[in-house]
mmCIF file of C-alpha atoms in Angstrom:
data_model
loop_
_atom_site.group_PDB
_atom_site.id
_atom_site.type_symbol
_atom_site.label_atom_id
_atom_site.label_comp_id
_atom_site.label_asym_id
_atom_site.label_seq_id
_atom_site.Cartn_x
_atom_site.Cartn_y
_atom_site.Cartn_z
ATOM 1 C CA UNK A 8 0.000 0.000 0.000
ATOM 2 C CA UNK A 9 1.287 3.475 -0.877
ATOM 3 C CA UNK A 10 2.026 5.749 2.078
ATOM 4 C CA UNK A 11 0.832 8.854 0.240
ATOM 5 C CA UNK A 12 -2.601 10.042 -0.852
ATOM 6 C CA UNK A 13 -1.364 11.724 -4.035
ATOM 7 C CA UNK A 14 0.952 10.740 -6.868
ATOM 8 C CA UNK A 15 3.875 13.148 -6.687
ATOM 9 C CA UNK A 16 5.074 14.360 -10.055
ATOM 10 C CA UNK A 17 4.686 17.013 -12.756
ATOM 11 C CA UNK A 18 0.922 16.467 -12.911
ATOM 12 C CA UNK A 19 0.625 17.394 -9.228
ATOM 13 C CA UNK A 20 2.436 20.680 -9.827
ATOM 14 C CA UNK A 21 0.185 21.463 -12.773
ATOM 15 C CA UNK A 22 -2.901 20.645 -10.699
ATOM 16 C CA UNK A 23 -1.786 23.027 -7.957
ATOM 17 C CA UNK A 24 -1.251 25.828 -10.460
ATOM 18 C CA UNK A 25 -4.638 25.214 -12.104
ATOM 19 C CA UNK A 26 -6.502 25.092 -8.780
ATOM 20 C CA UNK A 27 -4.835 28.314 -7.624
ATOM 21 C CA UNK A 28 -5.720 30.075 -10.870
ATOM 22 C CA UNK A 29 -9.309 28.825 -10.701
ATOM 23 C CA UNK A 30 -9.721 30.151 -7.156
ATOM 24 C CA UNK A 31 -8.163 33.518 -8.057
ATOM 25 C CA UNK A 32 -10.237 33.921 -11.227
ATOM 26 C CA UNK A 33 -13.499 32.967 -9.494
ATOM 27 C CA UNK A 34 -13.090 35.487 -6.661
ATOM 28 C CA UNK A 35 -11.963 38.143 -9.147
ATOM 29 C CA UNK A 36 -14.958 37.605 -11.429
ATOM 30 C CA UNK A 37 -17.208 37.467 -8.370
ATOM 31 C CA UNK A 38 -15.682 40.760 -7.171
ATOM 32 C CA UNK A 39 -14.816 39.357 -3.748
ATOM 33 C CA UNK A 40 -11.532 41.258 -3.708
ATOM 34 C CA UNK A 41 -9.096 38.468 -2.763
ATOM 35 C CA UNK A 42 -7.704 37.325 -6.109
ATOM 36 C CA UNK A 43 -4.169 38.548 -5.492
ATOM 37 C CA UNK A 44 -4.219 37.288 -1.910
ATOM 38 C CA UNK A 45 -5.083 33.773 -3.092
ATOM 39 C CA UNK A 46 -2.082 33.758 -5.438
ATOM 40 C CA UNK A 47 0.245 35.060 -2.727
ATOM 41 C CA UNK A 48 -1.110 32.582 -0.166
ATOM 42 C CA UNK A 49 -0.591 29.625 -2.515
ATOM 43 C CA UNK A 50 3.001 30.652 -3.311
ATOM 44 C CA UNK A 51 3.789 31.245 0.348
ATOM 45 C CA UNK A 52 2.305 27.879 1.306
ATOM 46 C CA UNK A 53 4.473 26.105 -1.271
ATOM 47 C CA UNK A 54 7.649 27.870 -0.122
ATOM 48 C CA UNK A 55 6.949 27.471 3.594
ATOM 49 C CA UNK A 56 5.979 23.808 3.361
ATOM 50 C CA UNK A 57 9.028 23.111 1.230
ATOM 51 C CA UNK A 58 11.305 24.766 3.789
ATOM 52 C CA UNK A 59 9.682 22.974 6.723
ATOM 53 C CA UNK A 60 9.880 19.648 4.883
ATOM 54 C CA UNK A 61 13.638 20.096 4.562
ATOM 55 C CA UNK A 62 14.120 21.232 8.174
ATOM 56 C CA UNK A 63 11.613 19.051 10.004
ATOM 57 C CA UNK A 64 14.030 16.173 10.637
ATOM 58 C CA UNK A 65 16.483 18.499 12.396
ATOM 59 C CA UNK A 66 13.711 20.299 14.303
ATOM 60 C CA UNK A 67 11.993 17.229 15.755
ATOM 61 C CA UNK A 68 15.289 15.730 16.901
ATOM 62 C CA UNK A 69 15.736 18.477 19.524
ATOM 63 C CA UNK A 70 13.253 19.599 22.168
ATOM 64 C CA UNK A 71 14.830 23.067 22.181
ATOM 65 C CA UNK A 72 14.393 23.359 18.419
ATOM 66 C CA UNK A 73 10.843 22.067 18.800
ATOM 67 C CA UNK A 74 10.064 24.730 21.429
ATOM 68 C CA UNK A 75 11.592 27.426 19.218
ATOM 69 C CA UNK A 76 9.508 26.283 16.250
ATOM 70 C CA UNK A 77 6.315 26.310 18.344
ATOM 71 C CA UNK A 78 7.192 29.850 19.468
ATOM 72 C CA UNK A 79 7.683 30.817 15.817
ATOM 73 C CA UNK A 80 4.263 29.375 14.980
ATOM 74 C CA UNK A 81 2.703 31.448 17.763
ATOM 75 C CA UNK A 82 4.461 34.604 16.544
ATOM 76 C CA UNK A 83 3.343 34.144 12.931
ATOM 77 C CA UNK A 84 -0.215 33.327 14.055
ATOM 78 C CA UNK A 85 -0.261 36.468 16.206
ATOM 79 C CA UNK A 86 0.932 38.658 13.343
ATOM 80 C CA UNK A 87 -1.604 37.148 10.948
ATOM 81 C CA UNK A 88 -4.567 37.406 13.292
ATOM 82 C CA UNK A 89 -3.592 40.854 14.554
ATOM 83 C CA UNK A 90 -3.403 42.153 11.004
ATOM 84 C CA UNK A 91 -6.829 40.704 10.249
ATOM 85 C CA UNK A 92 -8.484 42.133 13.339
ATOM 86 C CA UNK A 93 -6.938 45.566 13.818
ATOM 87 C CA UNK A 94 -4.564 46.273 10.975
ATOM 88 C CA UNK A 95 -2.480 48.331 13.388
ATOM 89 C CA UNK A 96 0.087 48.274 16.166
ATOM 90 C CA UNK A 97 -2.289 46.881 18.767
ATOM 91 C CA UNK A 98 -2.636 43.700 16.762
ATOM 92 C CA UNK A 99 -0.071 42.004 18.995
ATOM 93 C CA UNK A 100 -2.820 41.662 21.613
ATOM 94 C CA UNK A 101 -4.232 38.936 19.372
ATOM 95 C CA UNK A 102 -1.382 36.776 20.614
ATOM 96 C CA UNK A 103 -2.960 36.454 24.056
ATOM 97 C CA UNK A 104 -5.976 34.340 22.983
ATOM 98 C CA UNK A 105 -3.830 32.314 20.589
ATOM 99 C CA UNK A 106 -1.058 31.496 23.035
ATOM 100 C CA UNK A 107 -3.196 31.015 26.140
ATOM 101 C CA UNK A 108 -5.702 28.737 24.448
ATOM 102 C CA UNK A 109 -3.341 26.547 22.441
ATOM 103 C CA UNK A 110 -0.347 26.277 24.762
ATOM 104 C CA UNK A 111 -2.490 25.417 27.793
ATOM 105 C CA UNK A 112 -4.025 22.478 25.942
ATOM 106 C CA UNK A 113 -0.655 21.310 24.583
ATOM 107 C CA UNK A 114 0.944 21.473 28.029
ATOM 108 C CA UNK A 115 -2.060 19.677 29.541
ATOM 109 C CA UNK A 116 -1.776 16.840 27.013
ATOM 110 C CA UNK A 117 1.952 16.560 27.705
ATOM 111 C CA UNK A 118 1.508 16.513 31.486
ATOM 112 C CA UNK A 119 -1.229 13.899 31.193
ATOM 113 C CA UNK A 120 1.107 11.705 29.170
ATOM 114 C CA UNK A 121 -1.278 11.597 26.219
ATOM 115 C CA UNK A 122 1.297 13.208 23.915
ATOM 116 C CA UNK A 123 4.888 11.923 24.129
ATOM 117 C CA UNK A 124 7.596 14.470 24.832
ATOM 118 C CA UNK A 125 9.001 14.236 21.322
ATOM 119 C CA UNK A 126 9.146 16.842 18.601
ATOM 120 C CA UNK A 127 7.540 14.575 16.018
ATOM 121 C CA UNK A 128 4.409 14.441 18.213
ATOM 122 C CA UNK A 129 4.424 17.963 19.660
ATOM 123 C CA UNK A 130 4.826 19.965 16.441
ATOM 124 C CA UNK A 131 1.815 18.641 14.486
ATOM 125 C CA UNK A 132 -0.557 18.821 17.458
ATOM 126 C CA UNK A 133 0.658 22.281 18.456
ATOM 127 C CA UNK A 134 0.336 23.434 14.849
ATOM 128 C CA UNK A 135 -3.265 22.240 14.590
ATOM 129 C CA UNK A 136 -4.247 23.873 17.881
ATOM 130 C CA UNK A 137 -2.418 27.147 17.209
ATOM 131 C CA UNK A 138 -4.005 27.308 13.760
ATOM 132 C CA UNK A 139 -7.457 26.783 15.259
ATOM 133 C CA UNK A 140 -6.853 29.480 17.877
ATOM 134 C CA UNK A 141 -5.656 31.872 15.167
ATOM 135 C CA UNK A 142 -8.753 31.313 13.045
ATOM 136 C CA UNK A 143 -11.101 31.686 16.014
ATOM 137 C CA UNK A 144 -9.351 34.866 17.169
ATOM 138 C CA UNK A 145 -9.507 36.430 13.704
ATOM 139 C CA UNK A 146 -13.175 35.561 13.192
ATOM 140 C CA UNK A 147 -14.262 36.578 16.690
ATOM 141 C CA UNK A 148 -12.305 39.827 16.588
ATOM 142 C CA UNK A 149 -13.589 40.881 13.193
ATOM 143 C CA UNK A 150 -17.191 39.955 13.976
ATOM 144 C CA UNK A 151 -17.070 41.759 17.313
ATOM 145 C CA UNK A 152 -15.592 44.946 15.851
ATOM 146 C CA UNK A 153 -17.964 44.933 12.884
ATOM 147 C CA UNK A 154 -20.880 44.571 15.268
ATOM 148 C CA UNK A 155 -19.659 47.459 17.399
ATOM 149 C CA UNK A 156 -19.400 49.648 14.324
ATOM 150 C CA UNK A 157 -22.857 48.848 12.978
ATOM 151 C CA UNK A 158 -24.585 48.924 16.380
ATOM 152 C CA UNK A 159 -22.749 51.785 18.005
ATOM 153 C CA UNK A 160 -26.036 53.409 18.964
ATOM 154 C CA UNK A 161 -26.993 50.384 21.068
ATOM 155 C CA UNK A 162 -23.721 50.608 22.977
ATOM 156 C CA UNK A 163 -24.347 54.278 23.685
ATOM 157 C CA UNK A 164 -27.908 53.472 24.736
ATOM 158 C CA UNK A 165 -26.586 50.904 27.195
ATOM 159 C CA UNK A 166 -24.166 53.446 28.619
ATOM 160 C CA UNK A 167 -27.016 55.940 28.962
ATOM 161 C CA UNK A 168 -28.969 53.351 30.953
ATOM 162 C CA UNK A 169 -26.085 53.005 33.408
ATOM 163 C CA UNK A 170 -24.235 49.964 32.070
ATOM 164 C CA UNK A 171 -20.484 49.853 32.501
ATOM 165 C CA UNK A 172 -18.541 50.282 29.225
ATOM 166 C CA UNK A 173 -17.418 46.642 29.265
ATOM 167 C CA UNK A 174 -20.961 45.373 29.811
ATOM 168 C CA UNK A 175 -22.405 47.597 27.101
ATOM 169 C CA UNK A 176 -19.817 46.377 24.578
ATOM 170 C CA UNK A 177 -20.259 42.717 25.525
ATOM 171 C CA UNK A 178 -24.026 43.002 25.198
ATOM 172 C CA UNK A 179 -23.600 43.923 21.538
ATOM 173 C CA UNK A 180 -20.555 41.992 20.345
ATOM 174 C CA UNK A 181 -20.561 38.747 22.355
ATOM 175 C CA UNK A 182 -23.292 36.906 20.357
ATOM 176 C CA UNK A 183 -21.665 37.828 17.040
ATOM 177 C CA UNK A 184 -18.192 36.790 18.201
ATOM 178 C CA UNK A 185 -19.580 33.451 19.340
ATOM 179 C CA UNK A 186 -20.253 32.617 15.686
ATOM 180 C CA UNK A 187 -16.505 32.020 15.340
ATOM 181 C CA UNK A 188 -17.062 28.620 16.973
ATOM 182 C CA UNK A 189 -19.408 27.419 14.218
ATOM 183 C CA UNK A 190 -16.686 25.962 11.902
ATOM 184 C CA UNK A 191 -15.143 23.907 14.726
ATOM 185 C CA UNK A 192 -18.568 22.758 15.906
ATOM 186 C CA UNK A 193 -19.615 21.697 12.410
ATOM 187 C CA UNK A 194 -16.337 19.872 11.828
ATOM 188 C CA UNK A 195 -16.696 17.962 15.097
ATOM 189 C CA UNK A 196 -20.350 17.104 14.486
ATOM 190 C CA UNK A 197 -19.742 15.756 10.984
ATOM 191 C CA UNK A 198 -16.364 14.031 11.452
ATOM 192 C CA UNK A 199 -16.443 10.571 9.925
ATOM 193 C CA UNK A 200 -19.641 11.344 8.032
ATOM 194 C CA UNK A 201 -18.636 14.352 5.948
ATOM 195 C CA UNK A 202 -14.966 14.959 6.684
ATOM 196 C CA UNK A 203 -11.985 12.729 7.439
ATOM 197 C CA UNK A 204 -9.501 15.166 9.007
ATOM 198 C CA UNK A 205 -5.771 15.107 8.446
ATOM 199 C CA UNK A 206 -4.696 13.516 11.722
ATOM 200 C CA UNK A 207 -6.985 10.533 11.116
ATOM 201 C CA UNK A 208 -5.900 9.999 7.512
ATOM 202 C CA UNK A 209 -2.241 10.606 8.325
ATOM 203 C CA UNK A 210 -2.182 7.962 11.037
ATOM 204 C CA UNK A 211 -3.935 5.448 8.791
ATOM 205 C CA UNK A 212 -1.386 6.036 6.041
ATOM 206 C CA UNK A 213 1.367 5.730 8.631
ATOM 207 C CA UNK A 214 0.201 2.224 9.531
ATOM 208 C CA UNK A 215 -1.817 2.890 12.702
ATOM 209 C CA UNK A 216 -4.993 0.955 13.394
ATOM 210 C CA UNK A 217 -8.322 2.630 12.563
ATOM 211 C CA UNK A 218 -9.193 2.690 16.271
ATOM 212 C CA UNK A 219 -5.960 4.444 17.259
ATOM 213 C CA UNK A 220 -6.391 6.929 14.397
ATOM 214 C CA UNK A 221 -9.981 7.635 15.432
ATOM 215 C CA UNK A 222 -9.093 8.191 19.089
ATOM 216 C CA UNK A 223 -6.232 10.532 18.145
ATOM 217 C CA UNK A 224 -8.494 12.545 15.859
ATOM 218 C CA UNK A 225 -11.135 12.782 18.573
ATOM 219 C CA UNK A 226 -8.573 14.194 21.011
ATOM 220 C CA UNK A 227 -7.519 16.751 18.411
ATOM 221 C CA UNK A 228 -11.098 17.817 17.639
ATOM 222 C CA UNK A 229 -12.134 18.157 21.275
ATOM 223 C CA UNK A 230 -8.868 19.967 21.989
ATOM 224 C CA UNK A 231 -9.674 22.363 19.165
ATOM 225 C CA UNK A 232 -13.084 23.078 20.682
ATOM 226 C CA UNK A 233 -11.443 23.893 24.025
ATOM 227 C CA UNK A 234 -8.739 26.036 22.413
ATOM 228 C CA UNK A 235 -11.156 27.992 20.248
ATOM 229 C CA UNK A 236 -13.615 28.505 23.104
ATOM 230 C CA UNK A 237 -10.848 30.047 25.225
ATOM 231 C CA UNK A 238 -9.630 32.122 22.277
ATOM 232 C CA UNK A 239 -13.083 33.539 21.508
ATOM 233 C CA UNK A 240 -13.816 34.454 25.134
ATOM 234 C CA UNK A 241 -10.446 36.183 25.565
ATOM 235 C CA UNK A 242 -10.810 37.990 22.241
ATOM 236 C CA UNK A 243 -14.196 39.372 23.245
ATOM 237 C CA UNK A 244 -12.767 40.547 26.561
ATOM 238 C CA UNK A 245 -9.888 42.291 24.791
ATOM 239 C CA UNK A 246 -12.380 44.051 22.522
ATOM 240 C CA UNK A 247 -14.547 44.995 25.483
ATOM 241 C CA UNK A 248 -11.558 46.524 27.274
ATOM 242 C CA UNK A 249 -10.523 48.474 24.177
ATOM 243 C CA UNK A 250 -7.262 46.580 23.665
ATOM 244 C CA UNK A 251 -8.269 45.195 20.283
ATOM 245 C CA UNK A 252 -9.559 48.057 18.198
ATOM 246 C CA UNK A 253 -9.104 48.895 14.518
ATOM 247 C CA UNK A 254 -6.580 51.561 13.649
ATOM 248 C CA UNK A 255 -8.313 54.859 12.968
ATOM 249 C CA UNK A 256 -7.711 56.076 9.408
ATOM 250 C CA UNK A 257 -5.509 59.111 9.144
ATOM 251 C CA UNK A 258 -7.332 62.280 8.275
ATOM 252 C CA UNK A 259 -6.030 64.035 5.240
ATOM 253 C CA UNK A 260 -4.931 67.571 5.787
ATOM 254 C CA UNK A 261 -6.620 70.132 3.653
ATOM 255 C CA UNK A 262 -4.682 72.710 1.655
ATOM 256 C CA UNK A 263 -3.030 75.329 3.760
ATOM 257 C CA UNK A 264 -4.551 78.755 3.470
ATOM 258 C CA UNK A 265 -2.169 81.400 2.304
ATOM 259 C CA UNK A 266 -2.071 84.537 4.357
#
Protein backbone atom coordinates (compact mmCIF):
# COMPACT_ATOMS: atom_id res chain seq x y z
CA UNK A 1 0.00 0.00 0.00
CA UNK A 2 1.29 3.47 -0.88
CA UNK A 3 2.03 5.75 2.08
CA UNK A 4 0.83 8.85 0.24
CA UNK A 5 -2.60 10.04 -0.85
CA UNK A 6 -1.36 11.72 -4.03
CA UNK A 7 0.95 10.74 -6.87
CA UNK A 8 3.87 13.15 -6.69
CA UNK A 9 5.07 14.36 -10.06
CA UNK A 10 4.69 17.01 -12.76
CA UNK A 11 0.92 16.47 -12.91
CA UNK A 12 0.62 17.39 -9.23
CA UNK A 13 2.44 20.68 -9.83
CA UNK A 14 0.19 21.46 -12.77
CA UNK A 15 -2.90 20.64 -10.70
CA UNK A 16 -1.79 23.03 -7.96
CA UNK A 17 -1.25 25.83 -10.46
CA UNK A 18 -4.64 25.21 -12.10
CA UNK A 19 -6.50 25.09 -8.78
CA UNK A 20 -4.84 28.31 -7.62
CA UNK A 21 -5.72 30.08 -10.87
CA UNK A 22 -9.31 28.83 -10.70
CA UNK A 23 -9.72 30.15 -7.16
CA UNK A 24 -8.16 33.52 -8.06
CA UNK A 25 -10.24 33.92 -11.23
CA UNK A 26 -13.50 32.97 -9.49
CA UNK A 27 -13.09 35.49 -6.66
CA UNK A 28 -11.96 38.14 -9.15
CA UNK A 29 -14.96 37.60 -11.43
CA UNK A 30 -17.21 37.47 -8.37
CA UNK A 31 -15.68 40.76 -7.17
CA UNK A 32 -14.82 39.36 -3.75
CA UNK A 33 -11.53 41.26 -3.71
CA UNK A 34 -9.10 38.47 -2.76
CA UNK A 35 -7.70 37.33 -6.11
CA UNK A 36 -4.17 38.55 -5.49
CA UNK A 37 -4.22 37.29 -1.91
CA UNK A 38 -5.08 33.77 -3.09
CA UNK A 39 -2.08 33.76 -5.44
CA UNK A 40 0.25 35.06 -2.73
CA UNK A 41 -1.11 32.58 -0.17
CA UNK A 42 -0.59 29.63 -2.52
CA UNK A 43 3.00 30.65 -3.31
CA UNK A 44 3.79 31.25 0.35
CA UNK A 45 2.31 27.88 1.31
CA UNK A 46 4.47 26.11 -1.27
CA UNK A 47 7.65 27.87 -0.12
CA UNK A 48 6.95 27.47 3.59
CA UNK A 49 5.98 23.81 3.36
CA UNK A 50 9.03 23.11 1.23
CA UNK A 51 11.30 24.77 3.79
CA UNK A 52 9.68 22.97 6.72
CA UNK A 53 9.88 19.65 4.88
CA UNK A 54 13.64 20.10 4.56
CA UNK A 55 14.12 21.23 8.17
CA UNK A 56 11.61 19.05 10.00
CA UNK A 57 14.03 16.17 10.64
CA UNK A 58 16.48 18.50 12.40
CA UNK A 59 13.71 20.30 14.30
CA UNK A 60 11.99 17.23 15.76
CA UNK A 61 15.29 15.73 16.90
CA UNK A 62 15.74 18.48 19.52
CA UNK A 63 13.25 19.60 22.17
CA UNK A 64 14.83 23.07 22.18
CA UNK A 65 14.39 23.36 18.42
CA UNK A 66 10.84 22.07 18.80
CA UNK A 67 10.06 24.73 21.43
CA UNK A 68 11.59 27.43 19.22
CA UNK A 69 9.51 26.28 16.25
CA UNK A 70 6.31 26.31 18.34
CA UNK A 71 7.19 29.85 19.47
CA UNK A 72 7.68 30.82 15.82
CA UNK A 73 4.26 29.38 14.98
CA UNK A 74 2.70 31.45 17.76
CA UNK A 75 4.46 34.60 16.54
CA UNK A 76 3.34 34.14 12.93
CA UNK A 77 -0.21 33.33 14.05
CA UNK A 78 -0.26 36.47 16.21
CA UNK A 79 0.93 38.66 13.34
CA UNK A 80 -1.60 37.15 10.95
CA UNK A 81 -4.57 37.41 13.29
CA UNK A 82 -3.59 40.85 14.55
CA UNK A 83 -3.40 42.15 11.00
CA UNK A 84 -6.83 40.70 10.25
CA UNK A 85 -8.48 42.13 13.34
CA UNK A 86 -6.94 45.57 13.82
CA UNK A 87 -4.56 46.27 10.97
CA UNK A 88 -2.48 48.33 13.39
CA UNK A 89 0.09 48.27 16.17
CA UNK A 90 -2.29 46.88 18.77
CA UNK A 91 -2.64 43.70 16.76
CA UNK A 92 -0.07 42.00 18.99
CA UNK A 93 -2.82 41.66 21.61
CA UNK A 94 -4.23 38.94 19.37
CA UNK A 95 -1.38 36.78 20.61
CA UNK A 96 -2.96 36.45 24.06
CA UNK A 97 -5.98 34.34 22.98
CA UNK A 98 -3.83 32.31 20.59
CA UNK A 99 -1.06 31.50 23.03
CA UNK A 100 -3.20 31.02 26.14
CA UNK A 101 -5.70 28.74 24.45
CA UNK A 102 -3.34 26.55 22.44
CA UNK A 103 -0.35 26.28 24.76
CA UNK A 104 -2.49 25.42 27.79
CA UNK A 105 -4.03 22.48 25.94
CA UNK A 106 -0.66 21.31 24.58
CA UNK A 107 0.94 21.47 28.03
CA UNK A 108 -2.06 19.68 29.54
CA UNK A 109 -1.78 16.84 27.01
CA UNK A 110 1.95 16.56 27.71
CA UNK A 111 1.51 16.51 31.49
CA UNK A 112 -1.23 13.90 31.19
CA UNK A 113 1.11 11.71 29.17
CA UNK A 114 -1.28 11.60 26.22
CA UNK A 115 1.30 13.21 23.91
CA UNK A 116 4.89 11.92 24.13
CA UNK A 117 7.60 14.47 24.83
CA UNK A 118 9.00 14.24 21.32
CA UNK A 119 9.15 16.84 18.60
CA UNK A 120 7.54 14.57 16.02
CA UNK A 121 4.41 14.44 18.21
CA UNK A 122 4.42 17.96 19.66
CA UNK A 123 4.83 19.96 16.44
CA UNK A 124 1.82 18.64 14.49
CA UNK A 125 -0.56 18.82 17.46
CA UNK A 126 0.66 22.28 18.46
CA UNK A 127 0.34 23.43 14.85
CA UNK A 128 -3.27 22.24 14.59
CA UNK A 129 -4.25 23.87 17.88
CA UNK A 130 -2.42 27.15 17.21
CA UNK A 131 -4.01 27.31 13.76
CA UNK A 132 -7.46 26.78 15.26
CA UNK A 133 -6.85 29.48 17.88
CA UNK A 134 -5.66 31.87 15.17
CA UNK A 135 -8.75 31.31 13.04
CA UNK A 136 -11.10 31.69 16.01
CA UNK A 137 -9.35 34.87 17.17
CA UNK A 138 -9.51 36.43 13.70
CA UNK A 139 -13.18 35.56 13.19
CA UNK A 140 -14.26 36.58 16.69
CA UNK A 141 -12.31 39.83 16.59
CA UNK A 142 -13.59 40.88 13.19
CA UNK A 143 -17.19 39.96 13.98
CA UNK A 144 -17.07 41.76 17.31
CA UNK A 145 -15.59 44.95 15.85
CA UNK A 146 -17.96 44.93 12.88
CA UNK A 147 -20.88 44.57 15.27
CA UNK A 148 -19.66 47.46 17.40
CA UNK A 149 -19.40 49.65 14.32
CA UNK A 150 -22.86 48.85 12.98
CA UNK A 151 -24.59 48.92 16.38
CA UNK A 152 -22.75 51.78 18.00
CA UNK A 153 -26.04 53.41 18.96
CA UNK A 154 -26.99 50.38 21.07
CA UNK A 155 -23.72 50.61 22.98
CA UNK A 156 -24.35 54.28 23.68
CA UNK A 157 -27.91 53.47 24.74
CA UNK A 158 -26.59 50.90 27.19
CA UNK A 159 -24.17 53.45 28.62
CA UNK A 160 -27.02 55.94 28.96
CA UNK A 161 -28.97 53.35 30.95
CA UNK A 162 -26.09 53.00 33.41
CA UNK A 163 -24.24 49.96 32.07
CA UNK A 164 -20.48 49.85 32.50
CA UNK A 165 -18.54 50.28 29.22
CA UNK A 166 -17.42 46.64 29.27
CA UNK A 167 -20.96 45.37 29.81
CA UNK A 168 -22.40 47.60 27.10
CA UNK A 169 -19.82 46.38 24.58
CA UNK A 170 -20.26 42.72 25.53
CA UNK A 171 -24.03 43.00 25.20
CA UNK A 172 -23.60 43.92 21.54
CA UNK A 173 -20.56 41.99 20.35
CA UNK A 174 -20.56 38.75 22.36
CA UNK A 175 -23.29 36.91 20.36
CA UNK A 176 -21.67 37.83 17.04
CA UNK A 177 -18.19 36.79 18.20
CA UNK A 178 -19.58 33.45 19.34
CA UNK A 179 -20.25 32.62 15.69
CA UNK A 180 -16.51 32.02 15.34
CA UNK A 181 -17.06 28.62 16.97
CA UNK A 182 -19.41 27.42 14.22
CA UNK A 183 -16.69 25.96 11.90
CA UNK A 184 -15.14 23.91 14.73
CA UNK A 185 -18.57 22.76 15.91
CA UNK A 186 -19.61 21.70 12.41
CA UNK A 187 -16.34 19.87 11.83
CA UNK A 188 -16.70 17.96 15.10
CA UNK A 189 -20.35 17.10 14.49
CA UNK A 190 -19.74 15.76 10.98
CA UNK A 191 -16.36 14.03 11.45
CA UNK A 192 -16.44 10.57 9.93
CA UNK A 193 -19.64 11.34 8.03
CA UNK A 194 -18.64 14.35 5.95
CA UNK A 195 -14.97 14.96 6.68
CA UNK A 196 -11.99 12.73 7.44
CA UNK A 197 -9.50 15.17 9.01
CA UNK A 198 -5.77 15.11 8.45
CA UNK A 199 -4.70 13.52 11.72
CA UNK A 200 -6.99 10.53 11.12
CA UNK A 201 -5.90 10.00 7.51
CA UNK A 202 -2.24 10.61 8.33
CA UNK A 203 -2.18 7.96 11.04
CA UNK A 204 -3.93 5.45 8.79
CA UNK A 205 -1.39 6.04 6.04
CA UNK A 206 1.37 5.73 8.63
CA UNK A 207 0.20 2.22 9.53
CA UNK A 208 -1.82 2.89 12.70
CA UNK A 209 -4.99 0.96 13.39
CA UNK A 210 -8.32 2.63 12.56
CA UNK A 211 -9.19 2.69 16.27
CA UNK A 212 -5.96 4.44 17.26
CA UNK A 213 -6.39 6.93 14.40
CA UNK A 214 -9.98 7.64 15.43
CA UNK A 215 -9.09 8.19 19.09
CA UNK A 216 -6.23 10.53 18.14
CA UNK A 217 -8.49 12.55 15.86
CA UNK A 218 -11.14 12.78 18.57
CA UNK A 219 -8.57 14.19 21.01
CA UNK A 220 -7.52 16.75 18.41
CA UNK A 221 -11.10 17.82 17.64
CA UNK A 222 -12.13 18.16 21.28
CA UNK A 223 -8.87 19.97 21.99
CA UNK A 224 -9.67 22.36 19.17
CA UNK A 225 -13.08 23.08 20.68
CA UNK A 226 -11.44 23.89 24.02
CA UNK A 227 -8.74 26.04 22.41
CA UNK A 228 -11.16 27.99 20.25
CA UNK A 229 -13.62 28.50 23.10
CA UNK A 230 -10.85 30.05 25.23
CA UNK A 231 -9.63 32.12 22.28
CA UNK A 232 -13.08 33.54 21.51
CA UNK A 233 -13.82 34.45 25.13
CA UNK A 234 -10.45 36.18 25.56
CA UNK A 235 -10.81 37.99 22.24
CA UNK A 236 -14.20 39.37 23.24
CA UNK A 237 -12.77 40.55 26.56
CA UNK A 238 -9.89 42.29 24.79
CA UNK A 239 -12.38 44.05 22.52
CA UNK A 240 -14.55 45.00 25.48
CA UNK A 241 -11.56 46.52 27.27
CA UNK A 242 -10.52 48.47 24.18
CA UNK A 243 -7.26 46.58 23.66
CA UNK A 244 -8.27 45.20 20.28
CA UNK A 245 -9.56 48.06 18.20
CA UNK A 246 -9.10 48.89 14.52
CA UNK A 247 -6.58 51.56 13.65
CA UNK A 248 -8.31 54.86 12.97
CA UNK A 249 -7.71 56.08 9.41
CA UNK A 250 -5.51 59.11 9.14
CA UNK A 251 -7.33 62.28 8.27
CA UNK A 252 -6.03 64.03 5.24
CA UNK A 253 -4.93 67.57 5.79
CA UNK A 254 -6.62 70.13 3.65
CA UNK A 255 -4.68 72.71 1.65
CA UNK A 256 -3.03 75.33 3.76
CA UNK A 257 -4.55 78.76 3.47
CA UNK A 258 -2.17 81.40 2.30
CA UNK A 259 -2.07 84.54 4.36
